[in-house]
């Protein structure tokens, strides 16, 4: 073929890649239900009111409750002694401490205060046989209130929820999920659940609440309340 008939294609320039800044963000496990858009002021129109207290901090602390060094270190950081009696809850400066087992406690705090609490505990416990774990990504919380809050839980679990007094907690099974429920006062019940079961538990509670009327409560921060001040 004559050279004059050859047409050489010019090399295409590689397309410039757009630089996109990586901006991680957190979503609560129940964000798909658009609860914020449905939330309204609680009144007497519904027998059950619910909403998620999303994106809180959850820190697991494990250690020997008979070890004086462990007890003192935790008390120095938290300002309180970890609750020793089974099934009890103790408020502290940044949240609440829940007894989980003779050697395990769950601290619930604001997500913004979570890392500082972990750092302080790890520093105080560095010479003690103990463990501090951030489980904030694995748990969430639902707040129940209204005249039939206890009746609702009776539908989904076998625990005697009427006996749940302020300052007490219970770990139990509701449907196919394990839950930790606790009270600070008689106004409402807090339900801690695994993130992976959040959709299932919300639907279970919502369905069980239908006979009493279900409202999505607008939960406001309350500086005098050890849990509601965290939202």
Short mmCIF file of C-alpha atoms in Angstrom, two decimals:
data_model
loop_
_atom_site.label_atom_id
_atom_site.label_comp_id
_atom_site.label_asym_id
_atom_site.label_seq_id
_atom_site.Cartn_x
_atom_site.Cartn_y
_atom_site.Cartn_z
CA UNK A 1 0.00 0.00 0.00
CA UNK A 2 1.47 3.39 -0.94
CA UNK A 3 2.63 5.38 2.03
CA UNK A 4 0.56 8.34 0.84
CA UNK A 5 -2.65 6.36 1.48
CA UNK A 6 -1.76 5.57 5.12
CA UNK A 7 -3.69 7.51 7.72
CA UNK A 8 -2.32 7.30 11.20
CA UNK A 9 -4.84 7.74 14.00
CA UNK A 10 -3.64 10.15 16.62
CA UNK A 11 -3.36 8.78 20.12
CA UNK A 12 -6.33 9.73 22.23
CA UNK A 13 -5.45 11.67 25.36
CA UNK A 14 -6.50 9.90 28.56
CA UNK A 15 -9.48 11.59 30.13
CA UNK A 16 -8.68 13.60 33.18
CA UNK A 17 -10.13 11.97 36.28
CA UNK A 18 -12.26 14.20 38.42
CA UNK A 19 -10.90 14.51 41.90
CA UNK A 20 -13.56 13.72 44.43
CA UNK A 21 -12.83 14.27 48.09
CA UNK A 22 -13.74 11.30 50.26
CA UNK A 23 -16.23 12.52 52.81
CA UNK A 24 -17.39 9.69 55.09
CA UNK A 25 -20.66 10.15 56.91
CA UNK A 26 -22.77 8.19 59.37
CA UNK A 27 -26.39 7.18 59.01
CA UNK A 28 -28.52 5.67 61.73
CA UNK A 29 -29.80 2.17 60.91
CA UNK A 30 -33.40 3.43 60.76
CA UNK A 31 -32.69 6.38 58.44
CA UNK A 32 -34.70 4.70 55.66
CA UNK A 33 -37.94 5.14 57.61
CA UNK A 34 -37.65 8.97 57.48
CA UNK A 35 -38.60 9.22 61.15
CA UNK A 36 -37.48 12.83 61.42
CA UNK A 37 -39.98 13.90 58.78
CA UNK A 38 -42.82 12.13 60.60
CA UNK A 39 -41.94 13.28 64.12
CA UNK A 40 -44.39 15.50 65.97
CA UNK A 41 -45.08 16.71 69.44
CA UNK A 42 -46.39 13.99 71.71
CA UNK A 43 -50.00 14.27 72.84
CA UNK A 44 -52.90 11.99 73.83
CA UNK A 45 -53.86 11.06 70.27
CA UNK A 46 -51.73 7.88 70.31
CA UNK A 47 -51.24 5.22 72.93
CA UNK A 48 -47.64 4.49 71.90
CA UNK A 49 -44.95 6.96 70.85
CA UNK A 50 -41.59 5.87 69.45
CA UNK A 51 -38.50 7.27 67.81
CA UNK A 52 -34.89 6.32 67.32
CA UNK A 53 -32.16 7.97 69.34
CA UNK A 54 -29.66 7.48 66.57
CA UNK A 55 -25.88 7.79 66.37
CA UNK A 56 -25.07 7.66 70.07
CA UNK A 57 -21.80 6.29 71.43
CA UNK A 58 -21.59 2.78 72.91
CA UNK A 59 -18.48 1.66 74.76
CA UNK A 60 -17.99 -1.80 76.23
CA UNK A 61 -15.80 -2.03 79.33
CA UNK A 62 -14.64 -5.38 80.64
CA UNK A 63 -12.66 -6.08 83.79
CA UNK A 64 -12.62 -7.75 87.18
CA UNK A 65 -15.06 -6.03 89.52
CA UNK A 66 -13.08 -7.46 92.45
CA UNK A 67 -9.89 -5.78 91.25
CA UNK A 68 -9.49 -2.56 93.21
CA UNK A 69 -7.21 -1.04 90.59
CA UNK A 70 -9.80 -1.62 87.86
CA UNK A 71 -12.65 -0.19 89.94
CA UNK A 72 -10.62 2.88 90.96
CA UNK A 73 -9.43 3.60 87.41
CA UNK A 74 -12.97 3.50 86.01
CA UNK A 75 -14.27 5.63 88.85
CA UNK A 76 -11.55 8.22 88.26
CA UNK A 77 -12.56 8.58 84.60
CA UNK A 78 -16.35 8.28 84.92
CA UNK A 79 -16.82 10.00 88.25
CA UNK A 80 -18.92 7.07 89.50
CA UNK A 81 -18.35 3.47 90.50
CA UNK A 82 -19.51 1.04 87.84
CA UNK A 83 -22.80 -0.57 88.94
CA UNK A 84 -22.14 -3.88 90.69
CA UNK A 85 -25.71 -5.08 91.21
CA UNK A 86 -27.08 -7.14 88.31
CA UNK A 87 -29.62 -5.36 86.15
CA UNK A 88 -28.83 -1.83 87.31
CA UNK A 89 -28.12 1.46 85.53
CA UNK A 90 -26.00 4.32 86.85
CA UNK A 91 -25.89 7.84 85.35
CA UNK A 92 -22.50 9.55 85.01
CA UNK A 93 -21.34 12.92 83.71
CA UNK A 94 -21.46 11.97 80.02
CA UNK A 95 -24.21 9.35 79.90
CA UNK A 96 -25.24 6.12 81.61
CA UNK A 97 -23.46 2.92 82.59
CA UNK A 98 -25.38 -0.35 82.20
CA UNK A 99 -24.50 -3.56 84.02
CA UNK A 100 -24.23 -6.37 81.44
CA UNK A 101 -22.43 -9.15 83.30
CA UNK A 102 -20.24 -9.50 86.43
CA UNK A 103 -17.25 -8.44 84.30
CA UNK A 104 -18.89 -6.29 81.60
CA UNK A 105 -20.55 -2.86 81.38
CA UNK A 106 -22.00 -0.82 78.51
CA UNK A 107 -21.46 2.93 78.55
CA UNK A 108 -23.93 5.01 76.52
CA UNK A 109 -22.75 8.52 75.71
CA UNK A 110 -22.93 11.18 73.02
CA UNK A 111 -21.10 10.12 69.85
CA UNK A 112 -18.99 13.29 70.06
CA UNK A 113 -17.73 12.30 73.53
CA UNK A 114 -17.11 8.66 72.68
CA UNK A 115 -13.46 8.78 71.60
CA UNK A 116 -12.42 11.00 74.49
CA UNK A 117 -14.00 8.55 76.93
CA UNK A 118 -12.24 5.62 75.29
CA UNK A 119 -8.88 7.38 75.36
CA UNK A 120 -9.27 8.32 79.02
CA UNK A 121 -10.29 4.79 80.03
CA UNK A 122 -7.48 3.16 78.06
CA UNK A 123 -4.95 5.48 79.65
CA UNK A 124 -6.28 4.82 83.16
CA UNK A 125 -6.43 1.04 82.58
CA UNK A 126 -3.11 0.60 80.79
CA UNK A 127 -1.60 -1.37 83.68
CA UNK A 128 -4.80 -3.27 84.50
CA UNK A 129 -6.17 -6.46 82.94
CA UNK A 130 -9.16 -4.87 81.20
CA UNK A 131 -10.65 -4.14 77.80
CA UNK A 132 -12.32 -1.08 76.29
CA UNK A 133 -14.14 -1.49 72.95
CA UNK A 134 -16.03 1.02 70.80
CA UNK A 135 -19.25 -0.63 69.59
CA UNK A 136 -20.97 2.57 68.42
CA UNK A 137 -21.39 1.23 64.90
CA UNK A 138 -23.11 -1.94 66.07
CA UNK A 139 -25.95 -0.65 68.25
CA UNK A 140 -28.79 1.83 68.25
CA UNK A 141 -31.57 2.86 70.62
CA UNK A 142 -35.34 3.33 70.41
CA UNK A 143 -37.27 5.39 72.95
CA UNK A 144 -40.80 4.24 73.85
CA UNK A 145 -43.32 6.38 75.66
CA UNK A 146 -47.08 6.82 75.88
CA UNK A 147 -49.83 5.21 77.94
CA UNK A 148 -49.34 1.75 76.38
CA UNK A 149 -45.53 1.59 76.25
CA UNK A 150 -45.44 -1.42 78.59
CA UNK A 151 -48.41 -3.11 76.91
CA UNK A 152 -46.56 -2.88 73.60
CA UNK A 153 -43.53 -4.69 75.00
CA UNK A 154 -45.76 -7.41 76.44
CA UNK A 155 -46.81 -8.21 72.87
CA UNK A 156 -43.26 -8.82 71.68
CA UNK A 157 -41.47 -10.33 74.70
CA UNK A 158 -41.95 -12.66 77.65
CA UNK A 159 -40.19 -10.54 80.28
CA UNK A 160 -42.28 -9.00 83.04
CA UNK A 161 -41.90 -5.43 81.77
CA UNK A 162 -44.34 -4.15 84.42
CA UNK A 163 -41.64 -4.92 86.98
CA UNK A 164 -39.04 -2.77 85.23
CA UNK A 165 -38.44 0.00 87.76
CA UNK A 166 -36.47 3.22 87.22
CA UNK A 167 -32.74 2.52 87.38
CA UNK A 168 -33.21 -1.10 86.28
CA UNK A 169 -32.52 -2.95 83.02
CA UNK A 170 -33.29 -6.31 81.48
CA UNK A 171 -31.69 -8.19 78.62
CA UNK A 172 -34.32 -10.30 76.90
CA UNK A 173 -35.55 -11.73 73.62
CA UNK A 174 -38.26 -10.04 71.58
CA UNK A 175 -39.29 -12.00 68.53
CA UNK A 176 -36.02 -13.13 66.98
CA UNK A 177 -33.87 -10.33 68.39
CA UNK A 178 -32.09 -9.76 71.69
CA UNK A 179 -32.75 -6.41 73.35
CA UNK A 180 -31.60 -4.51 76.40
CA UNK A 181 -34.39 -2.40 77.90
CA UNK A 182 -34.01 0.05 80.76
CA UNK A 183 -35.74 2.89 82.55
CA UNK A 184 -34.53 6.13 84.08
CA UNK A 185 -38.01 7.23 85.11
CA UNK A 186 -41.62 6.23 84.49
CA UNK A 187 -42.01 8.48 81.44
CA UNK A 188 -40.45 6.09 78.94
CA UNK A 189 -38.43 2.97 78.20
CA UNK A 190 -35.15 2.82 76.31
CA UNK A 191 -34.53 -0.15 74.02
CA UNK A 192 -30.97 -0.92 72.87
CA UNK A 193 -30.70 -3.25 69.88
CA UNK A 194 -28.20 -4.50 67.35
CA UNK A 195 -27.88 -2.46 64.18
CA UNK A 196 -28.36 -5.58 62.05
CA UNK A 197 -31.80 -6.18 63.67
CA UNK A 198 -32.94 -2.54 63.67
CA UNK A 199 -35.26 -2.84 60.66
CA UNK A 200 -36.82 -6.04 62.00
CA UNK A 201 -37.33 -4.68 65.53
CA UNK A 202 -38.81 -1.39 64.33
CA UNK A 203 -41.32 -3.19 62.13
CA UNK A 204 -42.17 -5.60 64.94
CA UNK A 205 -42.81 -2.77 67.41
CA UNK A 206 -44.73 -0.72 64.84
CA UNK A 207 -47.04 -3.60 63.97
CA UNK A 208 -47.68 -4.41 67.64
CA UNK A 209 -48.48 -0.77 68.39
CA UNK A 210 -51.23 -0.44 65.76
CA UNK A 211 -54.16 -1.32 68.07
CA UNK A 212 -53.18 1.55 70.39
CA UNK A 213 -52.26 4.15 67.80
CA UNK A 214 -48.62 4.82 66.94
CA UNK A 215 -47.02 8.23 66.86
CA UNK A 216 -43.47 9.18 65.95
CA UNK A 217 -42.37 11.44 68.79
CA UNK A 218 -40.21 14.51 68.32
CA UNK A 219 -37.58 13.79 70.98
CA UNK A 220 -35.96 16.94 72.32
CA UNK A 221 -32.76 17.20 74.30
CA UNK A 222 -33.32 17.45 78.05
CA UNK A 223 -30.30 18.69 79.99
CA UNK A 224 -31.66 17.22 83.22
CA UNK A 225 -32.04 13.70 81.78
CA UNK A 226 -28.94 11.42 81.58
CA UNK A 227 -30.04 9.87 78.26
CA UNK A 228 -32.19 12.49 76.53
CA UNK A 229 -29.47 15.10 77.01
CA UNK A 230 -27.35 13.05 74.59
CA UNK A 231 -29.60 13.53 71.53
#
